[in-house]
Coordinates of C-alpha atoms in Angstrom, one line a residue:
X1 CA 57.3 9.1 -55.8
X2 CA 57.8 12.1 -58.2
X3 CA 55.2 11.8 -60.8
X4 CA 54.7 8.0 -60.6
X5 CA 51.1 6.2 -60.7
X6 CA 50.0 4.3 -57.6
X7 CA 49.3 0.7 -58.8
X8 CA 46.1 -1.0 -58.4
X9 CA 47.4 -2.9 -55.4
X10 CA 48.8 0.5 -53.7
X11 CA 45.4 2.3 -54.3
X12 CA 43.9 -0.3 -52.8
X13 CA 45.9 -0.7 -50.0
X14 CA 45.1 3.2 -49.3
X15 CA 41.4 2.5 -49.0
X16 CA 41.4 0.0 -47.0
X17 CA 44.2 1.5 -44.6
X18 CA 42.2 4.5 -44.0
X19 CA 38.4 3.8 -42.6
X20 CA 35.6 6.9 -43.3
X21 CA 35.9 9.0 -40.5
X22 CA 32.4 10.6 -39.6
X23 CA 32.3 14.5 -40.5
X24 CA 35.3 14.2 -42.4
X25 CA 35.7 14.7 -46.2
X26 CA 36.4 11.1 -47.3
X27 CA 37.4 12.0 -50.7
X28 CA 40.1 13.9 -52.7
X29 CA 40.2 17.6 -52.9
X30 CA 38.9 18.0 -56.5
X31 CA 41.7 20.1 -58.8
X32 CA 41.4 23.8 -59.5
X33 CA 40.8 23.2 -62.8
X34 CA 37.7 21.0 -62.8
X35 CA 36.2 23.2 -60.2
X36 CA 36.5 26.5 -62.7
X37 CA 35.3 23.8 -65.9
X38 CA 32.4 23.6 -63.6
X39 CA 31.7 26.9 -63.2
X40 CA 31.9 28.3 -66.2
X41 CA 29.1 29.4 -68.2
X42 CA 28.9 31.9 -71.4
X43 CA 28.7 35.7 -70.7
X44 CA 25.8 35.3 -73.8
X45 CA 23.6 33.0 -73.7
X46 CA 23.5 30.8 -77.3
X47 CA 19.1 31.4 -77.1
X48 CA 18.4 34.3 -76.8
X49 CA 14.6 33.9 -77.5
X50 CA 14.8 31.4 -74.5
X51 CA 16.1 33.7 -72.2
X52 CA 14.1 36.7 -73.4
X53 CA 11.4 34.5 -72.4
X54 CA 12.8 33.7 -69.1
X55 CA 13.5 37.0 -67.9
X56 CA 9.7 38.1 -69.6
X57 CA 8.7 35.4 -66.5
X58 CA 10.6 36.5 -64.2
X59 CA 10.0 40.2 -64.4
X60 CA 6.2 39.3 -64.6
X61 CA 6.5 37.2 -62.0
X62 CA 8.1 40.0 -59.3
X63 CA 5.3 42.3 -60.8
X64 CA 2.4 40.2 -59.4
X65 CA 4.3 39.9 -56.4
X66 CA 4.4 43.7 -55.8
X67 CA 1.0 44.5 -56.9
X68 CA 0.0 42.0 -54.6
X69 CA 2.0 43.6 -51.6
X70 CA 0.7 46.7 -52.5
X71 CA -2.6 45.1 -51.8
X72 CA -2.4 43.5 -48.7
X73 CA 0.8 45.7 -47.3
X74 CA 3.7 42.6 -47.3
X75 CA 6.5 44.9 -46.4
X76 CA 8.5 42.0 -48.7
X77 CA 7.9 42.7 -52.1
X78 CA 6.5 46.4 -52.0
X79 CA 8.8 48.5 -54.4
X80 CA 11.5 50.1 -52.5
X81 CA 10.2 53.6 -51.9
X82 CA 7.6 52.0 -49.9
X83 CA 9.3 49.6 -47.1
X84 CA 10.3 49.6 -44.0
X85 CA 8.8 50.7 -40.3
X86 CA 9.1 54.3 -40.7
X87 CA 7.0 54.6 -43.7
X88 CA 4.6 51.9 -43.1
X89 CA 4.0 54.4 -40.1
X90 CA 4.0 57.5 -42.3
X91 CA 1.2 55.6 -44.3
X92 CA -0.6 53.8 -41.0
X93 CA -0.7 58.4 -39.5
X94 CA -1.5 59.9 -42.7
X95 CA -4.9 57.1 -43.9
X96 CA -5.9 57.7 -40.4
X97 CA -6.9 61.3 -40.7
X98 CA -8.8 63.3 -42.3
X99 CA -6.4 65.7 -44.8
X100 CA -7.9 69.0 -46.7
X101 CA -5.7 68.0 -49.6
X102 CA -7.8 64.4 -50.2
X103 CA -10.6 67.1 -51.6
X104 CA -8.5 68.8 -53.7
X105 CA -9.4 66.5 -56.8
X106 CA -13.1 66.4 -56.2
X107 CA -13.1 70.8 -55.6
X108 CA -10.6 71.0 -58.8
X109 CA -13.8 68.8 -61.2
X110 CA -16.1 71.4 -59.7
X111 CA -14.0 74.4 -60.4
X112 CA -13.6 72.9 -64.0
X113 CA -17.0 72.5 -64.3
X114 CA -18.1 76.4 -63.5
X115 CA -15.2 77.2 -65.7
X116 CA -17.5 77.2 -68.3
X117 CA -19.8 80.0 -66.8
X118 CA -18.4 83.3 -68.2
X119 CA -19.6 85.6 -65.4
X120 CA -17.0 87.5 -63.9
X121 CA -18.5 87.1 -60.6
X122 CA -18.7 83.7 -60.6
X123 CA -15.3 83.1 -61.7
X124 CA -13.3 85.6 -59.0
X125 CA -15.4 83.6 -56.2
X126 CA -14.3 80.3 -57.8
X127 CA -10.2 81.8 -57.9
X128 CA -10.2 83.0 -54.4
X129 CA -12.0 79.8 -53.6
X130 CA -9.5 77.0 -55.5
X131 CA -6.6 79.9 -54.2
X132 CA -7.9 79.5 -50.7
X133 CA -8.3 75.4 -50.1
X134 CA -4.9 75.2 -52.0
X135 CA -3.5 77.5 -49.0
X136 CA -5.2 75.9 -46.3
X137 CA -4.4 72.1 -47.8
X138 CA -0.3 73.3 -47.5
X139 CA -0.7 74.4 -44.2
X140 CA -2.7 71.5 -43.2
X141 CA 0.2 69.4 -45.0
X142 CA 2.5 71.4 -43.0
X143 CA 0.9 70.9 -39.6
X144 CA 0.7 66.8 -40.3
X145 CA 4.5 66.5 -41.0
X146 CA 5.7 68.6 -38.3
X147 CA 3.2 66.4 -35.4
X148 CA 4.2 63.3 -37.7
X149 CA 8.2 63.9 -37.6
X150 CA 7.6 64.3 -33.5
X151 CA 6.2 61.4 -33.7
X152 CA 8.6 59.4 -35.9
X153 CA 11.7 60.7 -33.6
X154 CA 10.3 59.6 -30.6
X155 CA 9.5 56.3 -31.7
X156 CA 12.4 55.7 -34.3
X157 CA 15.0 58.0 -32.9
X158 CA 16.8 61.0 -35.3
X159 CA 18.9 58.8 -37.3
X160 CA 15.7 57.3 -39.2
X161 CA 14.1 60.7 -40.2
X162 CA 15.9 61.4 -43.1
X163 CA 15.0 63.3 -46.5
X164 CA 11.9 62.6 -49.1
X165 CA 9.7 61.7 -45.8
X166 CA 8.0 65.5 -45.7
X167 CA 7.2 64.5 -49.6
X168 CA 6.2 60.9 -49.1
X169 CA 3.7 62.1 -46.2
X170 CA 2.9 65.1 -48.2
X171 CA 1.9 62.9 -51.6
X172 CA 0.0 60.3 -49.9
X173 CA -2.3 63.2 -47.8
X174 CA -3.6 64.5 -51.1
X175 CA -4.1 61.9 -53.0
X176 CA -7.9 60.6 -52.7
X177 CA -8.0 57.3 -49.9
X178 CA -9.4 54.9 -52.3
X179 CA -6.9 55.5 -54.8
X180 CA -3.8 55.3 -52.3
X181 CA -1.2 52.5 -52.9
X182 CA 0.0 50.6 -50.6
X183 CA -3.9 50.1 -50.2
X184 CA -4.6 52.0 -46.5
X185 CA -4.7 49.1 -43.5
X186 CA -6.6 51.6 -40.7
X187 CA -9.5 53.1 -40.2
X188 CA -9.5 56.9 -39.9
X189 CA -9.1 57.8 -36.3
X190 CA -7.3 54.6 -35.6
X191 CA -3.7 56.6 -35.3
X192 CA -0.7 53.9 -34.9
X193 CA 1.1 53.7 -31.7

């Protein structure tokens, strides 16, 4: 009763008393303490080199993943500034168009290139130039993010157009399209719907 042991008989007499009942436990609740026993593992690992290896896997292993996704587009693994619907639509708008600030790369090689010629001539109409595709590039920036935020709102409501999207739409219009990550997945003119 109070802290005696069951005999062998008694036990046994228990067992066969009580049948398995299908989708019950059949077995004792197993004591706190075991449980915790179980559980426990060291806050520092006693190999170190072992698990610096490990983690060196892992981290390369997550890294393959997400150049990969960045590849092919698998809204899974790309890093975390680049998932989800609403910028996977930013990205789909912005590689479908033409921007003036993909060519600001290729004017900026020619403009350091005639940098070299010291004729004052020359060199104002090469200022005003660079001066005046770097205005018209904002503008055209400016133009894409407020027919691309229309857009966004009507198809992902107000809540989902939130801050860093201007930029995000903004960086990915002037960088050149073969050098975009997530690789572009339209063809220019193929706007999404």
């Amino acid at each position: 009763m109070f802290g005696r042991n069951k005999t062998l008989n008694e036990q046994q007499a228990e067992t066969v008393a009580t049948a398995p009942r299908e989708g019950a436990k059949n077995r004792p609740t197993p004591k706190r303490k075991d449980r915790e026993a179980a559980n426990r593992r060291p806050l520092v690992v006693t190999d170190r080199k072992a698990a610096r290896g490990v983690d060196r896997d892992k981290r390369r292993e997550a890294q393959l993943k997400q150049r990969a996704a960045m590849v092919t587009g698998d809204d899974a693994h790309l890093p975390a500034r680049d998932k989800g619907p609403v910028r996977r639509y930013i990205r789909d708008y912005v590689d479908a168009r033409w921007n003036l600030g993909e060519f600001m790369l290729p004017v900026m090689i020619v403009v350091l290139a005639l940098s070299f010629i010291r004729v004052p001539a020359v060199f104002a109409a090469v200022s005003i130039g660079v001066y005046g595709l770097l205005l018209a590039a904002a503008v055209d920036g400016f133009l894409m993010w407020r027919r691309l935020k229309a857009k966004l709102v009507a198809k992902f409501g107000e809540d989902k157009v939130g801050r860093g999207l201007a930029m995000y739409a903004a960086m990915r219009g002037f960088q050149l399209r073969r050098s975009r990550m997530p690789r572009p997945l339209v063809k220019r003119g193929d706007f999404p719907s």
